[in-house]
XYZ file of C-alpha atoms in Angstrom:
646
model
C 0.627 -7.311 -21.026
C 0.085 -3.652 -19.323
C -3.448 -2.596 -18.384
C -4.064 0.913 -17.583
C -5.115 1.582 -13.857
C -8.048 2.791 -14.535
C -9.326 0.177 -16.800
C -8.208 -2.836 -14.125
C -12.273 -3.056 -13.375
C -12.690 -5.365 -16.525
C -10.881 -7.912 -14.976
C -12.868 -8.274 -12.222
C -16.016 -10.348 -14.770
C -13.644 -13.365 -14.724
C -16.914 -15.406 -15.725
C -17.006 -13.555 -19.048
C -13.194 -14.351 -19.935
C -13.425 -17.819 -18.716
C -16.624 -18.711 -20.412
C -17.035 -16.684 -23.658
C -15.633 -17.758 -26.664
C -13.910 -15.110 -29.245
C -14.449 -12.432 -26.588
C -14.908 -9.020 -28.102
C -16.506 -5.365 -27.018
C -19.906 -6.166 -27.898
C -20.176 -9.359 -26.201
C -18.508 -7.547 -22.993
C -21.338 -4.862 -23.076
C -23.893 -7.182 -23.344
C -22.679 -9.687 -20.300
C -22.192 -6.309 -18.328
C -26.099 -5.341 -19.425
C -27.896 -8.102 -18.455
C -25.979 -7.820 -14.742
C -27.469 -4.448 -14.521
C -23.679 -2.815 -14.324
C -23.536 -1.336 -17.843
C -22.561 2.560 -17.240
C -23.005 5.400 -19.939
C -22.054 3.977 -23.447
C -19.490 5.948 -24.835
C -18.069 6.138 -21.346
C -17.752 2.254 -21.299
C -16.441 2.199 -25.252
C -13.781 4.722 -24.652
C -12.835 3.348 -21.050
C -12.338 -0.526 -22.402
C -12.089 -0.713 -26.214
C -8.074 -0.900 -25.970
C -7.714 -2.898 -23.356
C -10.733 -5.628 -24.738
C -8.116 -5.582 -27.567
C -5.900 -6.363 -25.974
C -7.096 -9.029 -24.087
C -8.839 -10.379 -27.197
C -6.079 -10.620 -28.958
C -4.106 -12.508 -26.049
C -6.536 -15.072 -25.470
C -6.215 -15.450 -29.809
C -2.275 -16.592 -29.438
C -2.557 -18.018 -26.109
C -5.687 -19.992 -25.789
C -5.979 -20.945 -29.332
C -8.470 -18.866 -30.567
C -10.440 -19.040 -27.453
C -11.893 -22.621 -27.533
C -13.359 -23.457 -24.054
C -10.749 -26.714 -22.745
C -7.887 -24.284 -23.394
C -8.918 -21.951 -21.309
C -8.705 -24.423 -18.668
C -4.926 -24.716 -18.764
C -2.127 -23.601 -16.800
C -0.861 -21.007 -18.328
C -4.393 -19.542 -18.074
C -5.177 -20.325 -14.823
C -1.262 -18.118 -13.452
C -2.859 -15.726 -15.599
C -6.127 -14.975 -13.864
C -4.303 -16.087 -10.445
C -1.941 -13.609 -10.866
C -4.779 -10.717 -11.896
C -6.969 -11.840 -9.203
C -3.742 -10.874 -6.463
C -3.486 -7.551 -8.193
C -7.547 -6.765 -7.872
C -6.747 -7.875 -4.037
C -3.930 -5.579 -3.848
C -5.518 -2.557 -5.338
C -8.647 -3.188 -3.341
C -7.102 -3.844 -0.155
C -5.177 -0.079 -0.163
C -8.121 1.477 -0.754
C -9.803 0.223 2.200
C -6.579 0.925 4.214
C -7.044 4.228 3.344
C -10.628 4.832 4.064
C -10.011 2.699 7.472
C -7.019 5.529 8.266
C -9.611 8.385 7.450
C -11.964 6.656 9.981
C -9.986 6.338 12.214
C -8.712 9.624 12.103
C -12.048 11.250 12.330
C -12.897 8.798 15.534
C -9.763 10.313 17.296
C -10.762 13.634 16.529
C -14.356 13.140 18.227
C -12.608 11.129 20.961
C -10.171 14.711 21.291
C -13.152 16.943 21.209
C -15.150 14.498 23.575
C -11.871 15.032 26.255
C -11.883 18.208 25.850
C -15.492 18.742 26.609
C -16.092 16.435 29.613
C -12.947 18.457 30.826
C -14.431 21.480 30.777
C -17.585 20.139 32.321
C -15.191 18.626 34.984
C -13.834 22.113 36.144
C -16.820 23.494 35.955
C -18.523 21.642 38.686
C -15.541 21.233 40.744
C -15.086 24.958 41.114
C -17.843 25.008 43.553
C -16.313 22.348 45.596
C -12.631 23.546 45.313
C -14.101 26.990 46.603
C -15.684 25.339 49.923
C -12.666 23.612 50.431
C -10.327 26.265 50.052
C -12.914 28.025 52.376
C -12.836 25.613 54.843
C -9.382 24.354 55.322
C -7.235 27.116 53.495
C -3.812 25.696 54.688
C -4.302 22.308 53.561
C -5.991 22.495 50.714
C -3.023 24.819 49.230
C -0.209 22.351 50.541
C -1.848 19.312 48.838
C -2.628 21.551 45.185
C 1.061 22.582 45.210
C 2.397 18.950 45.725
C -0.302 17.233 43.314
C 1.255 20.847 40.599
C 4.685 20.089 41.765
C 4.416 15.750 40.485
C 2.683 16.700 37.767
C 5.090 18.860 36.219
C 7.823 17.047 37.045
C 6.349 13.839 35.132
C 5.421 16.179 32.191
C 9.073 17.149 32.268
C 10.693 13.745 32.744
C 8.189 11.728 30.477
C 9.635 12.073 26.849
C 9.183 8.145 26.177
C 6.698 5.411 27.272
C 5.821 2.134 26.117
C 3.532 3.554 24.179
C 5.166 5.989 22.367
C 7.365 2.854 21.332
C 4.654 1.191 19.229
C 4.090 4.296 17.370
C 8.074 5.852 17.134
C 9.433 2.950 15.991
C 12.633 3.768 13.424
C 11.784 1.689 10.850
C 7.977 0.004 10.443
C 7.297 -3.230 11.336
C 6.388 -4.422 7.526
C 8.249 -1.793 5.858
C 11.215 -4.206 5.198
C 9.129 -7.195 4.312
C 5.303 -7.991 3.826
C 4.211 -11.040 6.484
C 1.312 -11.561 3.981
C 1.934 -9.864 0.296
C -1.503 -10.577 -0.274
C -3.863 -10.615 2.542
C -7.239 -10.424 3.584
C -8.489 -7.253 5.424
C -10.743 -9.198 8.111
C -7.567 -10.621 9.117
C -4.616 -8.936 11.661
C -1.346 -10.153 11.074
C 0.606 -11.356 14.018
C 3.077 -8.924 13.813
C 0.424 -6.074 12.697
C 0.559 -2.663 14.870
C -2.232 -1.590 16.897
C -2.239 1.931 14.306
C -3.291 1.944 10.736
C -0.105 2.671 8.957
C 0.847 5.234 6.724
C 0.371 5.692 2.794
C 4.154 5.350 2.625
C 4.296 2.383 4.417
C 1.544 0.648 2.615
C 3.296 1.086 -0.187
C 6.664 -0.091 0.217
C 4.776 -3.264 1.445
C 3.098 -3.902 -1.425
C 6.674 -3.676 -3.456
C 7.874 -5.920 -1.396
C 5.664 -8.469 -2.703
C 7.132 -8.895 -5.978
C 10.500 -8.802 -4.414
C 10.069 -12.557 -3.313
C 10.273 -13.384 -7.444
C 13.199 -11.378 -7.414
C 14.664 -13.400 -4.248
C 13.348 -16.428 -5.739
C 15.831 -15.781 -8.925
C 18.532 -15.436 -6.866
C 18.226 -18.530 -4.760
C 17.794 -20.437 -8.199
C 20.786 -18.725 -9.797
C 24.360 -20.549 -9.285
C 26.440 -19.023 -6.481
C 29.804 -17.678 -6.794
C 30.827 -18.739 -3.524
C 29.023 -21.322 -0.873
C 29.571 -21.657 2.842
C 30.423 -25.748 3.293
C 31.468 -27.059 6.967
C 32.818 -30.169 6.737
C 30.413 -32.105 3.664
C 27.787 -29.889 5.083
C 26.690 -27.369 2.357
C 25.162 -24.661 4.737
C 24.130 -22.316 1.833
C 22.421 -24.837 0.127
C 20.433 -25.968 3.036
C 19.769 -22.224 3.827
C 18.758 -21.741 0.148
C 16.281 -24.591 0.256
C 14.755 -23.449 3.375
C 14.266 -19.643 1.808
C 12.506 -21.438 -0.867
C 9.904 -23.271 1.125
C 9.186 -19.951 3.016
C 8.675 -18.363 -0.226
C 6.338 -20.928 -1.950
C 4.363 -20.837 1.772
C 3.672 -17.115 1.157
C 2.845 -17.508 -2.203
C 0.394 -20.531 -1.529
C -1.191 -18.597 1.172
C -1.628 -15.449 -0.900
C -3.461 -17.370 -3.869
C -5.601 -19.308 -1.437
C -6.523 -15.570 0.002
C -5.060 -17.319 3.532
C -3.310 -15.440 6.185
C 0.381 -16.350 6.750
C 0.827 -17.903 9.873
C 4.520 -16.535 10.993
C 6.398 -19.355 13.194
C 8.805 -16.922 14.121
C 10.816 -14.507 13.618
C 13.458 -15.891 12.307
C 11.628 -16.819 9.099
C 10.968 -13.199 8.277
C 14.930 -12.987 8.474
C 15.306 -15.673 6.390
C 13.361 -13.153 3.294
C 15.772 -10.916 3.788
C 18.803 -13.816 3.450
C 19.588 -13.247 7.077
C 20.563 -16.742 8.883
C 20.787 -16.680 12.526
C 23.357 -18.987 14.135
C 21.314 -19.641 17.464
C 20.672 -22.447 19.572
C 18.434 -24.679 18.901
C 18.165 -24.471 15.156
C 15.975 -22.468 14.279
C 15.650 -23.802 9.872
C 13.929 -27.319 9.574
C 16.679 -27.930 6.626
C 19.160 -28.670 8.804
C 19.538 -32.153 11.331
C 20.543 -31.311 15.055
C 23.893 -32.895 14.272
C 24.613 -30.281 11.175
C 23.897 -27.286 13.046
C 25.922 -27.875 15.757
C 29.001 -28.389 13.354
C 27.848 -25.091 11.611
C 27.603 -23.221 14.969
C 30.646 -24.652 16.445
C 32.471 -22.672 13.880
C 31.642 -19.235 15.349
C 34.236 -17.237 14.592
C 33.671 -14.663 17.114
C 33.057 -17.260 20.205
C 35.269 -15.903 23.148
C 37.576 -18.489 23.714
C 39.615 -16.881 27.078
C 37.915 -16.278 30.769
C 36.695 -12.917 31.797
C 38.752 -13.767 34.992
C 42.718 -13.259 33.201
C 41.574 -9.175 33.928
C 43.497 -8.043 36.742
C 40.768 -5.751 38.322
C 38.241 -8.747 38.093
C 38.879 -10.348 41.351
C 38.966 -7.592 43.266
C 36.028 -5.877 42.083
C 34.083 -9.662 42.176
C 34.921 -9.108 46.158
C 33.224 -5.020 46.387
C 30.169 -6.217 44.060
C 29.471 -9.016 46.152
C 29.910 -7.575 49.633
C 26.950 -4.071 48.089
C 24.682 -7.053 47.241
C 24.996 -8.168 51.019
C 24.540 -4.782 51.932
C 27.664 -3.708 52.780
C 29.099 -0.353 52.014
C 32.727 -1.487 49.746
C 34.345 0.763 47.810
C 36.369 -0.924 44.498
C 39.953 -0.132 44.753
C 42.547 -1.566 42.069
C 46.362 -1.869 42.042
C 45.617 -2.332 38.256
C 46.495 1.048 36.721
C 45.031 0.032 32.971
C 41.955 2.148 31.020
C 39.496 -0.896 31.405
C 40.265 -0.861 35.542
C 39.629 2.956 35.704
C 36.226 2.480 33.432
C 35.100 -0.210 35.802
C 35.786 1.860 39.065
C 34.034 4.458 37.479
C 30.917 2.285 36.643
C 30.659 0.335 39.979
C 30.346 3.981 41.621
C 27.669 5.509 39.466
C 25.620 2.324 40.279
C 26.405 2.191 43.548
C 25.328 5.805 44.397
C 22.574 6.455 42.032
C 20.979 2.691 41.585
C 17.418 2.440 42.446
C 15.846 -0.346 42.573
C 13.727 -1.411 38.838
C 9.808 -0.456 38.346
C 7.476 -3.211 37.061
C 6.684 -0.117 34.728
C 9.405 2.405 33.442
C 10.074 4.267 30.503
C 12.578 3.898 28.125
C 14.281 6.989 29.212
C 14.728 6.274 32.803
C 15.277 2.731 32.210
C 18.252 4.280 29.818
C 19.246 7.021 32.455
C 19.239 4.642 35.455
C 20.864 1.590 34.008
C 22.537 2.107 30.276
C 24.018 4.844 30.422
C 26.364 4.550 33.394
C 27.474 1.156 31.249
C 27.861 3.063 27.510
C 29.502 5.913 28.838
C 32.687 5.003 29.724
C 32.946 2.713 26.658
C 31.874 4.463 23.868
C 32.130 8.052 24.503
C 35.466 10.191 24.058
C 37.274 12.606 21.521
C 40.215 9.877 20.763
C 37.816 7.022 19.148
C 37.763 6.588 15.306
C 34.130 6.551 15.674
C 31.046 8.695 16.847
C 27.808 7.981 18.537
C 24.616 8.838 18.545
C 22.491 8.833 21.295
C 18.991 8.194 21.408
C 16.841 11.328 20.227
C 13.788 12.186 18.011
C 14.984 12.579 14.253
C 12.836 16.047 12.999
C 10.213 16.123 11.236
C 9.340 12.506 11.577
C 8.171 10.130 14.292
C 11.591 8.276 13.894
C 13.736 7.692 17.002
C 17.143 5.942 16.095
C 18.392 3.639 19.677
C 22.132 4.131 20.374
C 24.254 3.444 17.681
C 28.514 4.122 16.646
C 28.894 5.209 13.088
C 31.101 6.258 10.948
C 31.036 8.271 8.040
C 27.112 8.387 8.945
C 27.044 4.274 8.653
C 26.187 2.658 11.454
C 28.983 -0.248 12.560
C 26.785 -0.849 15.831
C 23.300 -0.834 15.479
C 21.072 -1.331 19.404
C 17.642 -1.364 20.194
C 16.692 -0.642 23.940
C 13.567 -2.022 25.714
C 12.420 -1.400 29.268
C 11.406 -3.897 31.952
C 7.518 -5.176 31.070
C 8.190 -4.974 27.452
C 6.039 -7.617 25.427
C 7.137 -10.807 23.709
C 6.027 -9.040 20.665
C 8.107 -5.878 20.809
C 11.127 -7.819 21.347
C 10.700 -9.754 18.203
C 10.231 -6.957 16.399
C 12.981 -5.141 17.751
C 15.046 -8.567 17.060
C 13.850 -8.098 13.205
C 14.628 -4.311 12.996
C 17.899 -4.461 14.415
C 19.259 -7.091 11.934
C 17.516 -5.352 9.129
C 19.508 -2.107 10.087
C 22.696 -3.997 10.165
C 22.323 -5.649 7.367
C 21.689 -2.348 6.191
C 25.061 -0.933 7.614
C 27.111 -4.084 5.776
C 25.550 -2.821 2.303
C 26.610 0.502 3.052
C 29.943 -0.252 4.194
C 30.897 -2.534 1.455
C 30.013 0.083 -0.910
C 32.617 2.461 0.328
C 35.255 -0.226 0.678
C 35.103 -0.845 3.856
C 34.816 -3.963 6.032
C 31.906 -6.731 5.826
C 30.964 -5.982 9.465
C 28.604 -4.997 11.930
C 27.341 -5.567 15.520
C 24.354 -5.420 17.051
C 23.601 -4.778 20.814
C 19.984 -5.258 22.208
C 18.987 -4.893 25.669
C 15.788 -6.267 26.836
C 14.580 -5.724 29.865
C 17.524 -6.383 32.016
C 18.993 -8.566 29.171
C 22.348 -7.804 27.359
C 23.013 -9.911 24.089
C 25.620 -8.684 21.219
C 25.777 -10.504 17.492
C 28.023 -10.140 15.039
C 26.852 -9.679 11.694
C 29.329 -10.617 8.503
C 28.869 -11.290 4.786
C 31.618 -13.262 3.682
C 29.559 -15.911 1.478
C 26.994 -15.223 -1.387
C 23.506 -14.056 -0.495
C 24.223 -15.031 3.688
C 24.349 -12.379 6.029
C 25.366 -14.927 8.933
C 24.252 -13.210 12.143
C 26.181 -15.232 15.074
C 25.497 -15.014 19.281
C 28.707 -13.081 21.150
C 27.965 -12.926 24.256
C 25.143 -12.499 27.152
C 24.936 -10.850 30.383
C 22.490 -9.331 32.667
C 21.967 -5.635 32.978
C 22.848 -4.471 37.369
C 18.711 -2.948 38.325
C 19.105 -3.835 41.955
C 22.147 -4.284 44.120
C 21.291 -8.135 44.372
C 22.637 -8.086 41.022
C 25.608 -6.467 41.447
C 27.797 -9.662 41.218
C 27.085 -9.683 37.577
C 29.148 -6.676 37.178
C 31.940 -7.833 36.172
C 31.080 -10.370 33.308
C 28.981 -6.983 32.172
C 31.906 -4.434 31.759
C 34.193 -7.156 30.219
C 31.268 -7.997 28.044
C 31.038 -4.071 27.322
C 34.724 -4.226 26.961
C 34.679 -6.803 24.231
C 31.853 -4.869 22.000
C 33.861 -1.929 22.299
C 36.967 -3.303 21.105
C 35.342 -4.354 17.852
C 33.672 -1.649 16.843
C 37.320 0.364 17.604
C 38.404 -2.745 14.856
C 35.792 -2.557 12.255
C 36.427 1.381 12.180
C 40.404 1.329 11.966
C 39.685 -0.472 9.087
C 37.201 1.131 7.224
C 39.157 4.038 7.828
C 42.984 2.451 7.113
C 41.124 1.612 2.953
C 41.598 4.712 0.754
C 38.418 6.652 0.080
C 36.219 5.602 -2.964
C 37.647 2.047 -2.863
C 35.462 -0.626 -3.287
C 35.118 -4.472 -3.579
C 34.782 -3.946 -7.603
C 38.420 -1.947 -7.660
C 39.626 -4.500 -5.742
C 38.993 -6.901 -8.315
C 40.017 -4.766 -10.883
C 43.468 -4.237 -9.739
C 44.212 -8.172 -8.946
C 42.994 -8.806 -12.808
C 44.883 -5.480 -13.649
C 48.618 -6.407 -11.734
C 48.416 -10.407 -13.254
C 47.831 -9.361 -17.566
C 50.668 -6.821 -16.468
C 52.883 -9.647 -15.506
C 51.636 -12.107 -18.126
C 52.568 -9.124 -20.845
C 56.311 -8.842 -18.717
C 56.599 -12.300 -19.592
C 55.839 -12.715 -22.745
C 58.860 -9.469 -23.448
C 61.249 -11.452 -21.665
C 60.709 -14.406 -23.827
C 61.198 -12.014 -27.243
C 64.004 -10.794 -25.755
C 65.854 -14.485 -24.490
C 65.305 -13.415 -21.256
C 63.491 -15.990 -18.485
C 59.881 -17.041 -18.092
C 59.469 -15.466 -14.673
C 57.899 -12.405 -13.306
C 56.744 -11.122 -9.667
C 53.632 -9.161 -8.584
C 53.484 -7.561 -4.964
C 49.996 -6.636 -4.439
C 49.643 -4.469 -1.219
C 46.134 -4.243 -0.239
C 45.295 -2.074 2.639
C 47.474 -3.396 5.609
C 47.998 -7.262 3.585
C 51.455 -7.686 1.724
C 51.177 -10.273 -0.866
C 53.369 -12.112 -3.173
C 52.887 -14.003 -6.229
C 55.057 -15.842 -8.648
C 54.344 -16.218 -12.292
C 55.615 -18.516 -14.997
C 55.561 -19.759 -18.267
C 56.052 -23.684 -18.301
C 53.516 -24.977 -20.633
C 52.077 -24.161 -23.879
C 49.593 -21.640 -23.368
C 49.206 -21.608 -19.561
C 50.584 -18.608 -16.968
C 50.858 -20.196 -13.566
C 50.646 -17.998 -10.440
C 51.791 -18.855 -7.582
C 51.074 -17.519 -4.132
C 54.455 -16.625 -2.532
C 54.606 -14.904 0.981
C 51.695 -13.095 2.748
C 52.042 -10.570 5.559
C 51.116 -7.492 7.346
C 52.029 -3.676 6.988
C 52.595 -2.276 9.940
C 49.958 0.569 10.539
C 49.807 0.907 14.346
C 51.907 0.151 16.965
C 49.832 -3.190 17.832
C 50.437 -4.449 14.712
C 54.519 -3.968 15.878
C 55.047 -7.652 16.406
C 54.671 -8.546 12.520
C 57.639 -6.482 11.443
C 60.409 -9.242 11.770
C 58.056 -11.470 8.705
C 56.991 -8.680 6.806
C 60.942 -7.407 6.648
C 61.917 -11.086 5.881
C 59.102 -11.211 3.175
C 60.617 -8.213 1.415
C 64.012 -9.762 1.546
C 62.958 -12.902 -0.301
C 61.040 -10.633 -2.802
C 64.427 -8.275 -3.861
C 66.316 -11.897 -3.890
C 64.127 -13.182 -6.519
C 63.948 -10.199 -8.172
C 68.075 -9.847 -8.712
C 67.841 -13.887 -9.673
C 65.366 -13.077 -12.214
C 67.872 -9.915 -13.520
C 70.233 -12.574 -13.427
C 69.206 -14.578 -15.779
C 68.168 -11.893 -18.156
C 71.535 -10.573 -18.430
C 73.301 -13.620 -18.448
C 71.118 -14.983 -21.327
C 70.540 -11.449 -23.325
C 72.797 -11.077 -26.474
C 72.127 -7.631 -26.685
C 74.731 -4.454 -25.419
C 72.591 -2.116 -24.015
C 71.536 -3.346 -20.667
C 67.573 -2.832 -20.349
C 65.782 -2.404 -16.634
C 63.643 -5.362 -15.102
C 60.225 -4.078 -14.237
C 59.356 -3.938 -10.831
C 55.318 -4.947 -10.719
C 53.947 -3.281 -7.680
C 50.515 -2.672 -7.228
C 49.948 0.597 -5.472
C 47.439 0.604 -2.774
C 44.413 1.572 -4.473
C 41.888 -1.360 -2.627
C 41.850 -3.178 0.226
C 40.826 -6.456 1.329
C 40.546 -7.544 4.816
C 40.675 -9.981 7.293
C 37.933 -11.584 8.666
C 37.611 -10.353 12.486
């Protein structure tokens, strides 16, 4: 049933609905007129007459014709539960807004009240700066030109504090998901900012609170794929856990109750994120579970960081700066990675100063970052590009380092300073994997790879995840590897597991970008599809010609997808059934690295044009007609990709 916004007021005399039998416009008035809330008549007649209808006339079929017990029943009861969240709603942005004007107008007379007592401040110092200068002329003009000179130089240097964190954030807080769809204004979420937030942001939250009905549909629907480790049925455990989340917020929000957020890791869970942490984190699964499930991280690092040539060596010059000795890092190791880390270990070792209890993000970036990023990540030969951290214009937006490509992020990072709050890392934690989920959506609709990595460094804390979607409605977000961040020279023997740590992250983002960009534009996961459907009723229509023709029951397909050569054998054994069988599967060579698979992919064709001339064979030798007629090669051209999982 659809109310006009204006005419949502009626629903607030619940008593009348629930209590009068038969309800109709005249009975409204009067319940309105003996509450002393009856406005101008025709005002009131023109304002509700439709919608009283309308209401009347669904009580009528619902209720059965209004009689007082079934008004009491369930169906009822949703009803006026459900109306009763929308009053809430409608109420609650209003008094957003007027709290926003408020506070607008209080920082306005706070600006004017600075500006004032400033002026009042110079004017009775000038007296006193005048004796001074009077008095001790020299002085007085050495210390004004150093106290000019610092303050200028912080005004030129300070683009970026703490503070301007809370308020620049890229993406708000509760944009991507509401903490409480339907809260209660004399409560602060835990997660709330400090700042009333904007109109646009306000809104998007309140959409999001009818996207838990659509999240709650597709938990409930069947799944075309699930994620099962041994007889563990991880997306069914995940599933079940979403659902108690949801039915928490939706309890709270009719018992006008503040959701009390564990952590954040539940707010993930809304968006269908799982995180693959230690300890569990989701009360669905038993200790024993999860660690199967974890212990099948496909990205765990399975070789030591200590196989690098350069790593002993430069081990021996980190440790021997942390004792105070001046070593320089020299390497008989010619490769890129040696000449990146002799490059790093003398950036730090010149220009390290030792970490502030209180920094901004800038400098914390300058000082310890971006000696680490740069030799990675920047250069004309990668398949990717970066983007540094700067101010987007016209908005209050400012995006943390991140490699894209074709404007989608494949790394997404968020950056925090020594001092940072437990808070702001959370919700940097939240935003991060929102954004790469993000990046995965994108990516998948352009054909490209299920991928994306996140790097966050907190403080002087390095962690990297790797995000994938390779099962229905699971964004699996799994740990890759953690190392410390060099502020002082006592940590300079964590160098080393840094850069290779560096090293790895860089290496996969090279990876996820050769091959979004090795697919063929405009393919995506539904052409994919298409074509295997496409390249198998081909086949099954080759057959079925051979057969009319006394030729065999046999026909190949050779499905090339990207860099994957496959093979599959069909026949015709059985009444009514086309059997395909997988036959070879290798790679095309596309780079030199991939060199090494040339000796299977060769053999692979070979097989392929010997089944093929058996299959001409047999035609020939079993045709009765003259004219000799060409076998159909079935190739699939390369029109979609599907690849490997990293």
């Amino acid at each position: 049933m659809d109310l006009l916004p204006e005419c949502l007021n009626a629903l607030k005399y619940s008593a009348f609905w629930k209590s009068t039998d038969q309800p109709s416009l005249k009975k409204f008035l009067d319940f309105r007129l003996l509450d002393n809330d009856l406005e101008e008549r025709r005002l009131e007649y023109a304002r509700y007459n439709n919608e009283l209808n309308t209401l009347s006339q669904f009580y009528a079929e619902e209720s059965e014709f209004g009689q007082q017990e079934s008004k009491q029943s369930s169906e009822i009861k949703q009803y006026w539960e459900y109306q009763e969240q929308l009053s809430i709603m409608v109420r609650n942005k209003n008094e957003d807004k007027s709290k926003l004007q408020e506070e607008k107008a209080k920082m306005k007379v706070q600006e004017l009240q600075t500006t004032q007592n400033i002026t009042i401040a110079s004017v009775a110092a000038g007296p006193m700066q005048q004796y001074a200068i009077s008095a001790t002329a020299s002085i007085a003009k050495r210390t004004l030109d150093i106290d000019i000179n610092i303050d200028n130089e912080r005004t030129e240097k300070r683009t970026r504090t703490l503070m301007d964190d809370n308020n620049n954030d890229d993406n708000s807080f509760s944009n991507r998901f509401s903490p409480e769809p339907i809260r209660d204004n004399s409560d602060k979420s835990n997660y709330e900012n400090d700042e009333s937030e904007s109109d646009e942001s306000e809104s998007d939250e309140n959409e999001s609170v009818f996207k838990l009905d659509e999240l709650k549909k597709q938990l409930e629907s069947l799944s075309e794929n699930e994620w099962i480790v041994d007889t563990i049925n991880v997306s069914k455990k995940f599933k079940e856990y979403q659902m108690q989340l949801i039915e928490k917020v939706k309890k709270n929000a009719i018992k006008k109750v503040k959701t009390k957020w564990d952590s954040e890791y539940e707010i993930l869970a809304l968006a269908s994120i799982i995180v693959l942490i230690k300890p569990c984190p989701y009360s669905t699964f038993t200790p024993y579970e999860w660690k199967k499930v974890i212990d099948t991280n496909p990205y765990a690092v399975k070789e030591s960081v200590w196989t690098n040539p350069f790593a002993s060596s430069l081990s021996e010059a980190c440790n021997n700066i942390a004792m105070g000795l001046d070593d320089n890092f020299v390497s008989n190791d010619e490769s890129n990675l040696s000449k990146k880390a002799s490059r790093i270990f003398n950036d730090l070792k010149e220009d390290l100063t030792p970490a502030q209890k209180k920094i901004t993000e800038n400098e914390h970036r300058f000082n310890y970052l971006d000696p680490l990023l740069r030799p990675f990540f920047c250069g004309d030969s990668k398949d990717y590009k970066i983007r540094l951290d700067k101010s987007v214009k016209g908005s209050l937006k400012r995006p943390d380092f991140s490699c894209r490509v074709d404007d989608i992020a494949i790394l997404n990072s968020e950056v925090k300073p020594p001092g940072c709050t437990e808070l702001q890392k959370n919700k940097d934690f939240v935003k991060v994997h929102l954004r790469s989920k993000k990046s995965i959506n994108q990516l998948l609709n352009k054909g490209g790879p299920n991928q994306s990595i996140i790097l966050l460094n907190m403080g002087d804390d390095i962690n990297s995840y790797f995000m994938d979607l390779q099962y229905y409605g699971m964004y699996r977000s799994w740990p890759f590897l953690g190392t410390k961040l060099v502020t002082e020279k006592a940590l300079f023997p964590l160098l080393v597991l840094t850069i290779c740590h560096l090293d790895k992250i860089e290496q996969q983002v090279q990876k996820i970008a050769n091959l979004y960009f090795i697919k063929p534009p405009g393919c995506t996961e539904l052409q994919k599809n298409k074509d295997f459907v496409k390249v198998h009723l081909r086949s099954k229509k080759s057959i079925n010609q051979l057969l009319n023709k006394g030729g065999p029951n046999q026909s190949i397909i050779l499905l090339n997808m990207g860099d994957d050569i496959n093979s599959y054998f069909m026949d015709l054994q059985y009444y009514g059934m086309y059997r395909s069988w997988p036959f070879l599967g290798t790679k095309l060579v596309t780079e030199k690295a991939l060199f090494p698979l040339l000796v299977l992919t060769i053999c692979h064709l070979d097989k392929i044009e010997q089944q093929v001339q058996k299959i001409a064979n047999l035609y020939f030798s079993r045709s009765n007609h003259n004219i000799l007629e060409q076998i159909e090669y079935i190739i699939e051209e390369p029109s979609s990709i599907d690849f490997q999982q990293l």
